Every structure is written in structure tokens, then in C-alpha cells.
Amino acid sequence: MDKNVVCLGSAVQFRNTSYIDSGTVITLYSWDFGDGTPISSSPNDSIPTHTYATQNIYNVKLVVNTQFGCMDFVVHQIKVVNNPVADITGAISQC
């Protein structure tokens, strides 16, 4: 199973794996989920959850800032696919 592919309507939990040197603190996480929803910025939002409304390929961007004003970012691609449609066909008995 590809961890970068999710089903439409499923909540996606992103895992922040940013790291810093000792004595430095990440003070802000800013998440852009790539779908036009407002950017989520918080000092405590290191593992957010997001649900996509349409099938597409999205570029998710995480920006981290430290107490010294230093920053870095990473972009990760997520593919959202439609759910399957279950169906049954068969002969109808006419006895």
C-alpha cells in the first residue's frame, strides 16, 4: 500500500519529522495542504490531520520557524483517489 495515496474523504494525519540542534526550539509550524484551505499555523501543530474534498494530487508544504527567526520548509506530494463503487449483477429467477 502506497502511503502517499489516500482515499477521498479519509482523514490524513501528517507526521512532522523536523529536527533542530540542542538549545534551539521550533516555535511555529505552518502547514499548507495545497487545496486552497487556509494555512494552519500554530506552535503546537506538529502532527495535523486534514481531509481532502476532491480527487487530485496535492503538494503539502510544511514551514518551521525557530525562536531565532530561522526557517526551513519541505514539500511532500499526496495523491487523493476516488473510492470504489460496489455493484452486483446477476440473473433474476423467474420460476
Coordinates of N, CA and C in Angstrom, one line a residue:
M1 N 0.8 -1.2 0.0 CA 0.0 0.0 0.0 C 0.9 1.2 0.0
D2 N 0.6 2.2 -0.9 CA 1.4 3.4 -1.0 C 0.9 4.4 0.0
K3 N 1.8 4.8 0.9 CA 1.4 5.7 2.0 C 1.2 7.1 1.5
N4 N 1.5 7.4 0.2 CA 1.3 8.7 -0.4 C 0.0 8.8 -1.1
V5 N -0.8 7.7 -1.1 CA -2.1 7.7 -1.8 C -3.1 7.5 -0.7
V6 N -4.2 8.3 -0.7 CA -5.3 8.2 0.2 C -6.6 8.2 -0.5
C7 N -7.6 7.6 0.2 CA -9.0 7.6 -0.4 C -9.7 8.9 -0.1
L8 N -10.5 9.4 -1.0 CA -11.2 10.6 -0.9 C -12.1 10.5 0.3
G9 N -12.1 11.6 1.1 CA -12.9 11.6 2.4 C -12.2 11.1 3.6
S10 N -11.1 10.4 3.4 CA -10.3 9.9 4.5 C -9.4 11.0 5.2
A11 N -9.4 11.0 6.5 CA -8.5 12.0 7.2 C -7.1 11.5 7.0
V12 N -6.2 12.5 6.7 CA -4.8 12.2 6.5 C -4.1 12.8 7.7
Q13 N -3.3 12.0 8.4 CA -2.5 12.5 9.5 C -1.1 12.6 9.0
F14 N -0.6 13.9 9.0 CA 0.8 14.2 8.6 C 1.7 14.1 9.8
R15 N 2.9 13.5 9.6 CA 3.8 13.4 10.7 C 5.0 14.3 10.5
N16 N 5.2 15.3 11.3 CA 6.3 16.2 11.2 C 7.6 15.4 11.7
T17 N 8.6 15.4 10.9 CA 9.9 14.8 11.4 C 11.0 15.8 11.4
S18 N 10.7 17.1 11.5 CA 11.7 18.1 11.6 C 12.5 18.0 12.8
Y19 N 13.8 18.4 12.8 CA 14.6 18.4 13.9 C 15.5 19.6 14.0
I20 N 16.1 19.9 15.2 CA 16.9 21.0 15.4 C 18.1 20.7 16.3
D21 N 19.0 21.6 16.4 CA 20.2 21.4 17.3 C 19.7 21.7 18.7
S22 N 20.5 21.2 19.7 CA 20.2 21.4 21.1 C 20.3 22.9 21.4
G23 N 19.4 23.4 22.2 CA 19.4 24.9 22.5 C 18.5 25.7 21.6
T24 N 18.0 25.1 20.6 CA 17.1 25.8 19.6 C 15.7 25.1 19.7
V25 N 14.7 26.0 19.6 CA 13.3 25.5 19.7 C 12.5 25.9 18.5
I26 N 11.7 24.9 17.9 CA 10.8 25.2 16.9 C 9.6 25.9 17.5
T27 N 9.4 27.1 17.1 CA 8.3 27.9 17.7 C 7.0 28.0 16.9
L28 N 7.1 27.6 15.6 CA 6.0 27.7 14.7 C 6.0 26.7 13.6
Y29 N 4.9 26.0 13.4 CA 4.7 25.0 12.3 C 3.6 25.6 11.4
S30 N 3.9 25.8 10.2 CA 2.9 26.3 9.2 C 2.6 25.3 8.1
W31 N 1.4 24.8 8.0 CA 1.0 23.7 7.1 C 0.2 24.3 6.0
D32 N 0.6 24.1 4.7 CA -0.3 24.4 3.6 C -0.6 23.1 2.9
F33 N -1.9 22.7 3.0 CA -2.3 21.4 2.5 C -2.5 21.3 1.0
G34 N -2.3 22.5 0.3 CA -2.3 22.5 -1.2 C -3.6 22.5 -1.8
D35 N -4.7 22.6 -1.1 CA -6.0 22.5 -1.7 C -6.8 23.8 -1.5
G36 N -6.1 24.9 -1.2 CA -6.8 26.2 -1.0 C -7.4 26.5 0.3
T37 N -7.4 25.5 1.2 CA -7.9 25.8 2.6 C -6.9 26.7 3.3
P38 N -7.3 27.4 4.3 CA -6.4 28.3 5.0 C -5.2 27.6 5.6
I39 N -4.1 28.3 5.5 CA -2.8 27.7 6.1 C -3.0 27.6 7.6
S40 N -2.6 26.5 8.1 CA -2.6 26.2 9.5 C -1.3 26.6 10.2
S41 N -1.3 27.6 11.1 CA 0.0 28.0 11.7 C -0.2 27.9 13.2
S42 N 0.6 27.2 13.9 CA 0.5 27.0 15.4 C 1.8 26.6 16.0
P43 N 2.1 26.9 17.2 CA 3.3 26.4 17.8 C 3.2 25.0 18.3
N44 N 1.9 24.4 18.2 CA 1.7 23.1 18.7 C 1.2 22.1 17.6
D45 N 1.2 22.6 16.4 CA 0.5 21.8 15.3 C 1.6 21.0 14.5
S46 N 2.3 20.1 15.3 CA 3.3 19.3 14.6 C 2.8 18.0 13.9
I47 N 1.6 17.6 14.3 CA 1.0 16.4 13.7 C -0.4 16.7 13.3
P48 N -0.7 17.4 12.3 CA -2.1 17.8 12.0 C -2.8 16.7 11.2
T49 N -4.1 16.8 11.2 CA -4.9 15.9 10.4 C -5.7 16.8 9.4
H50 N -5.9 16.3 8.1 CA -6.6 17.1 7.1 C -7.4 16.1 6.2
T51 N -8.6 16.5 5.8 CA -9.4 15.7 4.9 C -9.6 16.5 3.6
Y52 N -9.3 15.9 2.5 CA -9.4 16.5 1.2 C -10.8 16.2 0.6
A53 N -11.3 17.3 -0.1 CA -12.7 17.2 -0.6 C -12.8 16.7 -2.0
T54 N -11.7 16.7 -2.8 CA -11.7 16.3 -4.2 C -10.5 15.5 -4.5
Q55 N -10.7 14.6 -5.5 CA -9.6 13.8 -6.0 C -8.6 14.7 -6.7
N56 N -7.3 14.5 -6.4 CA -6.3 15.3 -7.1 C -4.9 14.9 -6.5
I57 N -3.9 15.6 -7.1 CA -2.6 15.4 -6.5 C -2.3 16.8 -5.8
Y58 N -1.9 16.7 -4.5 CA -1.7 17.9 -3.8 C -0.2 18.0 -3.3
N59 N 0.3 19.2 -3.3 CA 1.6 19.5 -2.7 C 1.5 20.1 -1.3
V60 N 1.8 19.3 -0.3 CA 1.7 19.7 1.1 C 3.0 20.4 1.5
K61 N 2.9 21.6 2.0 CA 4.1 22.3 2.4 C 4.1 22.6 3.9
L62 N 5.3 22.2 4.6 CA 5.5 22.5 6.0 C 6.6 23.5 6.1
V63 N 6.4 24.6 6.8 CA 7.4 25.6 7.1 C 7.6 25.6 8.6
V64 N 8.8 25.5 9.1 CA 9.1 25.5 10.5 C 10.0 26.7 10.8
N65 N 9.7 27.4 11.9 CA 10.5 28.6 12.4 C 11.0 28.3 13.8
T66 N 12.2 28.9 14.1 CA 12.8 28.8 15.4 C 12.6 30.1 16.1
Q67 N 13.0 30.1 17.4 CA 12.9 31.3 18.2 C 13.9 32.4 17.8
F68 N 14.9 32.0 16.9 CA 15.9 32.9 16.4 C 15.5 33.5 15.0
G69 N 14.3 33.1 14.5 CA 13.8 33.6 13.2 C 14.3 32.8 12.1
C70 N 15.0 31.7 12.3 CA 15.5 30.8 11.3 C 14.3 30.0 10.8
M71 N 14.3 29.6 9.5 CA 13.2 28.8 9.0 C 13.7 27.8 7.9
D72 N 12.9 26.8 7.7 CA 13.1 25.9 6.6 C 11.8 25.3 6.2
F73 N 11.7 24.7 5.0 CA 10.5 24.1 4.6 C 10.7 22.9 3.8
V74 N 9.7 22.1 3.7 CA 9.7 20.9 2.9 C 8.3 20.7 2.2
V75 N 8.3 20.1 1.0 CA 7.1 19.9 0.2 C 7.0 18.4 0.0
H76 N 5.8 17.9 0.3 CA 5.5 16.5 0.1 C 4.2 16.3 -0.7
Q77 N 4.3 15.3 -1.7 CA 3.1 15.2 -2.5 C 2.2 14.0 -2.0
I78 N 0.9 14.3 -2.1 CA -0.2 13.4 -1.7 C -1.1 13.2 -2.9
K79 N -1.5 12.0 -3.2 CA -2.5 11.7 -4.2 C -3.8 11.2 -3.6
V80 N -4.9 11.9 -3.9 CA -6.2 11.6 -3.3 C -6.9 10.9 -4.5
V81 N -7.4 9.7 -4.2 CA -8.1 9.0 -5.3 C -9.6 8.7 -4.9
N82 N -10.4 8.5 -5.9 CA -11.8 8.2 -5.6 C -12.0 6.9 -5.0
N83 N -13.1 6.7 -4.2 CA -13.4 5.4 -3.6 C -14.0 4.5 -4.7
P84 N -13.9 3.2 -4.5 CA -14.6 2.3 -5.5 C -16.1 2.4 -5.3
V85 N -16.8 1.9 -6.4 CA -18.2 1.8 -6.3 C -18.6 0.4 -6.4
A86 N -19.2 -0.1 -5.3 CA -19.6 -1.5 -5.3 C -20.9 -1.7 -6.1
D87 N -21.0 -2.9 -6.8 CA -22.1 -3.2 -7.6 C -22.3 -4.7 -7.7
I88 N -23.5 -5.1 -7.8 CA -23.8 -6.5 -8.0 C -24.8 -6.7 -9.2
T89 N -24.5 -7.6 -10.0 CA -25.4 -8.0 -11.1 C -25.6 -9.5 -11.1
G90 N -26.6 -10.0 -11.6 CA -26.8 -11.4 -11.6 C -28.2 -11.7 -12.2
A91 N -28.4 -13.0 -12.5 CA -29.7 -13.4 -13.1 C -30.8 -13.4 -12.0
I92 N -32.0 -13.0 -12.5 CA -33.2 -12.9 -11.6 C -34.0 -14.2 -12.0
S93 N -34.2 -14.9 -10.9 CA -35.0 -16.2 -11.1 C -36.4 -15.8 -11.5
Q94 N -37.0 -16.5 -12.5 CA -38.4 -16.3 -13.0 C -39.2 -17.5 -12.9
C95 N -39.0 -18.3 -11.8 CA -39.8 -19.5 -11.6 C -41.2 -19.3 -11.2

